[in-house]
Amino acid sequence: YGPGKFGQRAIVFIDEGVWRLHTQKVSTAFEGAYSSVHPVRLIAGEENKSWDCLGKVLSAMNALQIDRRSDALYAVGGGSILDLVGLAASVYRRGVPLTKVPTSLMAQIDAAIGLKNAINFECSKNLIGSFTPPHSVLVDLAFLDTLPQRHINNGMAEIIKLGLVIDASLLHAVSDLKTCK
């Protein structure tokens, strides 16, 4: 379970597409753990990491009167949802603990575990943001089963890039593999 007290409310900001594909799975995951669950559906995509969308998330948090000590706040989706909700959680009431549930491979290896939460502003990517770690991260590999192949490929490319940044000798190992036909 994420932050918040067992039996209290769970507020779940979720990608609309993930909700359509996994409504039953997501709903069942919270059964018995919280007295009530409030899903708030968001449209994913880089274009929605905006000031307007941040305002909508903050307004939803305010309408629900989120209590940072007793409510559990979740962001469920890909990187754009995790960035947007992560920023909102970092500034609402000077910070509300957030559990990130990444549903794409890229989000699992990047947005969920990274400290960056941001939105785009005036044609600049991730210009407004914060560095706030999530309270926790829940990874369920089953979400990857419904991804298009291009999203898996993008995540794999990111894994390779991170490996090379961490250990450049991996580049030579990959080169050696090419010659071992």
PDB file of C-alpha atoms in Angstrom:
ATOM      1  CA  TYR A   1       0.000   0.000   0.000  1.00  0.00           C
ATOM      2  CA  GLY A   2       1.081   3.547  -0.532  1.00  0.00           C
ATOM      3  CA  PRO A   3       1.118   6.385   1.943  1.00  0.00           C
ATOM      4  CA  GLY A   4      -1.953   7.146   3.991  1.00  0.00           C
ATOM      5  CA  LYS A   5      -3.600   5.136   6.687  1.00  0.00           C
ATOM      6  CA  PHE A   6      -5.108   1.747   6.008  1.00  0.00           C
ATOM      7  CA  GLY A   7      -8.848   2.156   5.635  1.00  0.00           C
ATOM      8  CA  GLN A   8      -8.758   5.814   4.574  1.00  0.00           C
ATOM      9  CA  ARG A   9      -9.309   7.228   1.080  1.00  0.00           C
ATOM     10  CA  ALA A  10      -7.239   6.534  -2.002  1.00  0.00           C
ATOM     11  CA  ILE A  11      -7.115   9.200  -4.701  1.00  0.00           C
ATOM     12  CA  VAL A  12      -5.949   7.681  -7.982  1.00  0.00           C
ATOM     13  CA  PHE A  13      -4.912   9.949 -10.855  1.00  0.00           C
ATOM     14  CA  ILE A  14      -4.916   7.574 -13.820  1.00  0.00           C
ATOM     15  CA  ASP A  15      -4.251   7.715 -17.535  1.00  0.00           C
ATOM     16  CA  GLU A  16      -7.584   7.480 -19.387  1.00  0.00           C
ATOM     17  CA  GLY A  17      -6.202   4.787 -21.705  1.00  0.00           C
ATOM     18  CA  VAL A  18      -4.907   2.702 -18.797  1.00  0.00           C
ATOM     19  CA  TRP A  19      -8.293   3.060 -17.101  1.00  0.00           C
ATOM     20  CA  ARG A  20     -10.093   1.754 -20.220  1.00  0.00           C
ATOM     21  CA  LEU A  21      -7.769  -1.248 -20.521  1.00  0.00           C
ATOM     22  CA  HIS A  22      -7.376  -2.083 -16.836  1.00  0.00           C
ATOM     23  CA  THR A  23     -10.465  -0.785 -14.993  1.00  0.00           C
ATOM     24  CA  GLN A  24     -11.139  -4.085 -13.223  1.00  0.00           C
ATOM     25  CA  LYS A  25      -7.489  -4.684 -12.320  1.00  0.00           C
ATOM     26  CA  VAL A  26      -7.007  -1.192 -10.898  1.00  0.00           C
ATOM     27  CA  SER A  27     -10.319  -1.210  -9.015  1.00  0.00           C
ATOM     28  CA  THR A  28      -9.630  -4.637  -7.525  1.00  0.00           C
ATOM     29  CA  ALA A  29      -6.147  -3.564  -6.406  1.00  0.00           C
ATOM     30  CA  PHE A  30      -7.660  -1.085  -3.956  1.00  0.00           C
ATOM     31  CA  GLU A  31     -10.540  -3.240  -2.677  1.00  0.00           C
ATOM     32  CA  GLY A  32     -10.363  -3.842   1.024  1.00  0.00           C
ATOM     33  CA  ALA A  33      -7.430  -1.493   1.538  1.00  0.00           C
ATOM     34  CA  TYR A  34      -9.264   1.828   1.544  1.00  0.00           C
ATOM     35  CA  SER A  35     -12.724   2.922   2.632  1.00  0.00           C
ATOM     36  CA  SER A  36     -13.198   4.771  -0.647  1.00  0.00           C
ATOM     37  CA  VAL A  37     -11.367   5.124  -3.937  1.00  0.00           C
ATOM     38  CA  HIS A  38     -11.594   8.238  -6.091  1.00  0.00           C
ATOM     39  CA  PRO A  39     -10.282   7.704  -9.634  1.00  0.00           C
ATOM     40  CA  VAL A  40      -9.473  10.906 -11.527  1.00  0.00           C
ATOM     41  CA  ARG A  41      -8.911  10.190 -15.216  1.00  0.00           C
ATOM     42  CA  LEU A  42      -6.335  12.212 -17.135  1.00  0.00           C
ATOM     43  CA  ILE A  43      -5.375  12.289 -20.792  1.00  0.00           C
ATOM     44  CA  ALA A  44      -1.743  11.288 -21.229  1.00  0.00           C
ATOM     45  CA  GLY A  45       0.747  12.794 -23.623  1.00  0.00           C
ATOM     46  CA  GLU A  46       3.533  15.311 -23.688  1.00  0.00           C
ATOM     47  CA  GLU A  47       1.098  18.037 -24.790  1.00  0.00           C
ATOM     48  CA  ASN A  48      -0.828  17.581 -21.524  1.00  0.00           C
ATOM     49  CA  LYS A  49       2.202  18.280 -19.343  1.00  0.00           C
ATOM     50  CA  SER A  50       0.992  21.871 -19.255  1.00  0.00           C
ATOM     51  CA  TRP A  51       0.156  24.695 -16.911  1.00  0.00           C
ATOM     52  CA  ASP A  52      -3.571  24.196 -17.647  1.00  0.00           C
ATOM     53  CA  CYS A  53      -3.455  20.477 -16.861  1.00  0.00           C
ATOM     54  CA  LEU A  54      -1.422  21.133 -13.701  1.00  0.00           C
ATOM     55  CA  GLY A  55      -4.165  23.546 -12.634  1.00  0.00           C
ATOM     56  CA  LYS A  56      -6.816  20.881 -13.265  1.00  0.00           C
ATOM     57  CA  VAL A  57      -4.941  18.311 -11.181  1.00  0.00           C
ATOM     58  CA  LEU A  58      -4.464  20.815  -8.350  1.00  0.00           C
ATOM     59  CA  SER A  59      -8.156  21.772  -8.547  1.00  0.00           C
ATOM     60  CA  ALA A  60      -9.149  18.104  -8.307  1.00  0.00           C
ATOM     61  CA  MET A  61      -6.868  17.686  -5.287  1.00  0.00           C
ATOM     62  CA  ASN A  62      -8.431  20.739  -3.685  1.00  0.00           C
ATOM     63  CA  ALA A  63     -11.996  19.623  -4.470  1.00  0.00           C
ATOM     64  CA  LEU A  64     -11.241  16.294  -2.795  1.00  0.00           C
ATOM     65  CA  GLN A  65      -9.629  18.165   0.114  1.00  0.00           C
ATOM     66  CA  ILE A  66      -6.686  15.804   0.161  1.00  0.00           C
ATOM     67  CA  ASP A  67      -5.255  15.295   3.612  1.00  0.00           C
ATOM     68  CA  ARG A  68      -1.538  14.604   3.348  1.00  0.00           C
ATOM     69  CA  ARG A  69      -1.508  12.634   6.589  1.00  0.00           C
ATOM     70  CA  SER A  70      -4.417  10.255   5.998  1.00  0.00           C
ATOM     71  CA  ASP A  71      -5.159  10.041   2.265  1.00  0.00           C
ATOM     72  CA  ALA A  72      -3.228   7.859  -0.153  1.00  0.00           C
ATOM     73  CA  LEU A  73      -2.364   9.544  -3.441  1.00  0.00           C
ATOM     74  CA  TYR A  74      -1.478   7.512  -6.539  1.00  0.00           C
ATOM     75  CA  ALA A  75      -0.359   8.370 -10.074  1.00  0.00           C
ATOM     76  CA  VAL A  76      -1.005   5.520 -12.510  1.00  0.00           C
ATOM     77  CA  GLY A  77       0.234   5.819 -16.084  1.00  0.00           C
ATOM     78  CA  GLY A  78       3.191   6.588 -18.270  1.00  0.00           C
ATOM     79  CA  GLY A  79       5.845   9.241 -17.834  1.00  0.00           C
ATOM     80  CA  SER A  80       3.683  12.246 -18.695  1.00  0.00           C
ATOM     81  CA  ILE A  81       1.097  11.337 -16.034  1.00  0.00           C
ATOM     82  CA  LEU A  82       3.785  10.588 -13.429  1.00  0.00           C
ATOM     83  CA  ASP A  83       5.546  13.907 -14.174  1.00  0.00           C
ATOM     84  CA  LEU A  84       2.339  15.952 -14.050  1.00  0.00           C
ATOM     85  CA  VAL A  85       0.844  14.399 -10.918  1.00  0.00           C
ATOM     86  CA  GLY A  86       4.285  14.257  -9.296  1.00  0.00           C
ATOM     87  CA  LEU A  87       4.659  18.018  -9.693  1.00  0.00           C
ATOM     88  CA  ALA A  88       1.164  18.648  -8.354  1.00  0.00           C
ATOM     89  CA  ALA A  89       1.830  16.407  -5.346  1.00  0.00           C
ATOM     90  CA  SER A  90       5.131  18.153  -4.644  1.00  0.00           C
ATOM     91  CA  VAL A  91       3.528  21.603  -4.414  1.00  0.00           C
ATOM     92  CA  TYR A  92       0.021  20.917  -3.040  1.00  0.00           C
ATOM     93  CA  ARG A  93      -0.011  21.727   0.689  1.00  0.00           C
ATOM     94  CA  ARG A  94       3.795  21.913   0.468  1.00  0.00           C
ATOM     95  CA  GLY A  95       3.984  18.295  -0.534  1.00  0.00           C
ATOM     96  CA  VAL A  96       1.732  15.245  -0.411  1.00  0.00           C
ATOM     97  CA  PRO A  97       3.230  11.731  -0.368  1.00  0.00           C
ATOM     98  CA  LEU A  98       2.702  10.076  -3.757  1.00  0.00           C
ATOM     99  CA  THR A  99       2.922   6.489  -4.907  1.00  0.00           C
ATOM    100  CA  LYS A 100       3.822   6.158  -8.582  1.00  0.00           C
ATOM    101  CA  VAL A 101       2.520   3.192 -10.570  1.00  0.00           C
ATOM    102  CA  PRO A 102       4.266   3.233 -13.971  1.00  0.00           C
ATOM    103  CA  THR A 103       2.443   1.456 -16.783  1.00  0.00           C
ATOM    104  CA  SER A 104       5.034   1.715 -19.574  1.00  0.00           C
ATOM    105  CA  LEU A 105       8.551   0.328 -19.721  1.00  0.00           C
ATOM    106  CA  MET A 106      10.006   3.826 -20.133  1.00  0.00           C
ATOM    107  CA  ALA A 107       8.107   5.041 -17.058  1.00  0.00           C
ATOM    108  CA  GLN A 108       9.240   2.000 -15.065  1.00  0.00           C
ATOM    109  CA  ILE A 109      12.915   2.709 -15.694  1.00  0.00           C
ATOM    110  CA  ASP A 110      12.798   6.504 -15.761  1.00  0.00           C
ATOM    111  CA  ALA A 111       9.848   8.611 -14.581  1.00  0.00           C
ATOM    112  CA  ALA A 112       8.794   6.421 -11.666  1.00  0.00           C
ATOM    113  CA  ILE A 113      12.172   6.142  -9.987  1.00  0.00           C
ATOM    114  CA  GLY A 114      13.573   9.526 -10.923  1.00  0.00           C
ATOM    115  CA  LEU A 115      13.198  12.591  -8.761  1.00  0.00           C
ATOM    116  CA  LYS A 116      12.085  14.927 -11.561  1.00  0.00           C
ATOM    117  CA  ASN A 117       8.477  16.087 -11.731  1.00  0.00           C
ATOM    118  CA  ALA A 118       7.791  18.666 -14.416  1.00  0.00           C
ATOM    119  CA  ILE A 119       5.578  20.306 -16.986  1.00  0.00           C
ATOM    120  CA  ASN A 120       6.403  21.999 -20.257  1.00  0.00           C
ATOM    121  CA  PHE A 121       6.109  25.778 -20.464  1.00  0.00           C
ATOM    122  CA  GLU A 122       6.318  28.224 -23.362  1.00  0.00           C
ATOM    123  CA  CYS A 123       7.686  25.676 -25.829  1.00  0.00           C
ATOM    124  CA  SER A 124      10.338  24.451 -23.372  1.00  0.00           C
ATOM    125  CA  LYS A 125      10.244  20.840 -22.225  1.00  0.00           C
ATOM    126  CA  ASN A 126      10.185  20.283 -18.444  1.00  0.00           C
ATOM    127  CA  LEU A 127      10.835  23.961 -17.702  1.00  0.00           C
ATOM    128  CA  ILE A 128       8.717  24.115 -14.521  1.00  0.00           C
ATOM    129  CA  GLY A 129       9.262  21.377 -11.994  1.00  0.00           C
ATOM    130  CA  SER A 130      10.617  19.999  -8.791  1.00  0.00           C
ATOM    131  CA  PHE A 131      12.945  17.284  -7.600  1.00  0.00           C
ATOM    132  CA  THR A 132      10.837  15.307  -5.146  1.00  0.00           C
ATOM    133  CA  PRO A 133      11.151  11.544  -4.698  1.00  0.00           C
ATOM    134  CA  PRO A 134       7.977   9.470  -4.664  1.00  0.00           C
ATOM    135  CA  HIS A 135       6.928   7.973  -1.346  1.00  0.00           C
ATOM    136  CA  SER A 136       6.916   4.617  -3.111  1.00  0.00           C
ATOM    137  CA  VAL A 137       6.818   3.003  -6.539  1.00  0.00           C
ATOM    138  CA  LEU A 138       4.717  -0.031  -7.431  1.00  0.00           C
ATOM    139  CA  VAL A 139       5.761  -1.870 -10.593  1.00  0.00           C
ATOM    140  CA  ASP A 140       3.441  -4.398 -12.202  1.00  0.00           C
ATOM    141  CA  LEU A 141       4.965  -5.941 -15.327  1.00  0.00           C
ATOM    142  CA  ALA A 142       1.509  -7.065 -16.490  1.00  0.00           C
ATOM    143  CA  PHE A 143       0.830  -3.495 -17.655  1.00  0.00           C
ATOM    144  CA  LEU A 144       3.479  -4.031 -20.338  1.00  0.00           C
ATOM    145  CA  ASP A 145       1.373  -6.773 -21.970  1.00  0.00           C
ATOM    146  CA  THR A 146      -0.974  -4.190 -23.504  1.00  0.00           C
ATOM    147  CA  LEU A 147       1.706  -1.834 -24.841  1.00  0.00           C
ATOM    148  CA  PRO A 148       2.372  -1.414 -28.552  1.00  0.00           C
ATOM    149  CA  GLN A 149       5.757  -2.820 -29.624  1.00  0.00           C
ATOM    150  CA  ARG A 150       7.153   0.672 -30.287  1.00  0.00           C
ATOM    151  CA  HIS A 151       6.749   1.535 -26.585  1.00  0.00           C
ATOM    152  CA  ILE A 152       8.655  -1.607 -25.603  1.00  0.00           C
ATOM    153  CA  ASN A 153      11.366  -0.701 -28.146  1.00  0.00           C
ATOM    154  CA  ASN A 154      11.627   2.846 -26.729  1.00  0.00           C
ATOM    155  CA  GLY A 155      12.018   1.453 -23.220  1.00  0.00           C
ATOM    156  CA  MET A 156      14.665  -1.037 -24.329  1.00  0.00           C
ATOM    157  CA  ALA A 157      16.603   1.752 -26.055  1.00  0.00           C
ATOM    158  CA  GLU A 158      16.493   3.745 -22.816  1.00  0.00           C
ATOM    159  CA  ILE A 159      17.763   0.738 -20.860  1.00  0.00           C
ATOM    160  CA  ILE A 160      20.691   0.402 -23.277  1.00  0.00           C
ATOM    161  CA  LYS A 161      21.424   4.138 -23.050  1.00  0.00           C
ATOM    162  CA  LEU A 162      21.418   4.046 -19.252  1.00  0.00           C
ATOM    163  CA  GLY A 163      23.704   1.013 -19.283  1.00  0.00           C
ATOM    164  CA  LEU A 164      26.186   2.801 -21.542  1.00  0.00           C
ATOM    165  CA  VAL A 165      26.107   5.946 -19.402  1.00  0.00           C
ATOM    166  CA  ILE A 166      26.778   3.921 -16.271  1.00  0.00           C
ATOM    167  CA  ASP A 167      29.434   1.683 -17.828  1.00  0.00           C
ATOM    168  CA  ALA A 168      30.914   2.703 -21.202  1.00  0.00           C
ATOM    169  CA  SER A 169      32.698  -0.655 -21.463  1.00  0.00           C
ATOM    170  CA  LEU A 170      29.291  -2.122 -22.373  1.00  0.00           C
ATOM    171  CA  LEU A 171      29.659  -0.418 -25.759  1.00  0.00           C
ATOM    172  CA  HIS A 172      32.722  -2.530 -26.439  1.00  0.00           C
ATOM    173  CA  ALA A 173      30.899  -5.666 -25.283  1.00  0.00           C
ATOM    174  CA  VAL A 174      28.083  -4.945 -27.758  1.00  0.00           C
ATOM    175  CA  SER A 175      30.648  -4.353 -30.522  1.00  0.00           C
ATOM    176  CA  ASP A 176      32.297  -7.677 -29.670  1.00  0.00           C
ATOM    177  CA  LEU A 177      28.939  -9.438 -29.992  1.00  0.00           C
ATOM    178  CA  LYS A 178      28.583  -8.183 -33.568  1.00  0.00           C
ATOM    179  CA  THR A 179      31.848  -9.847 -34.542  1.00  0.00           C
ATOM    180  CA  CYS A 180      30.832 -13.214 -33.004  1.00  0.00           C
ATOM    181  CA  LYS A 181      28.470 -14.298 -35.775  1.00  0.00           C
TER     182      LYS A 181
END
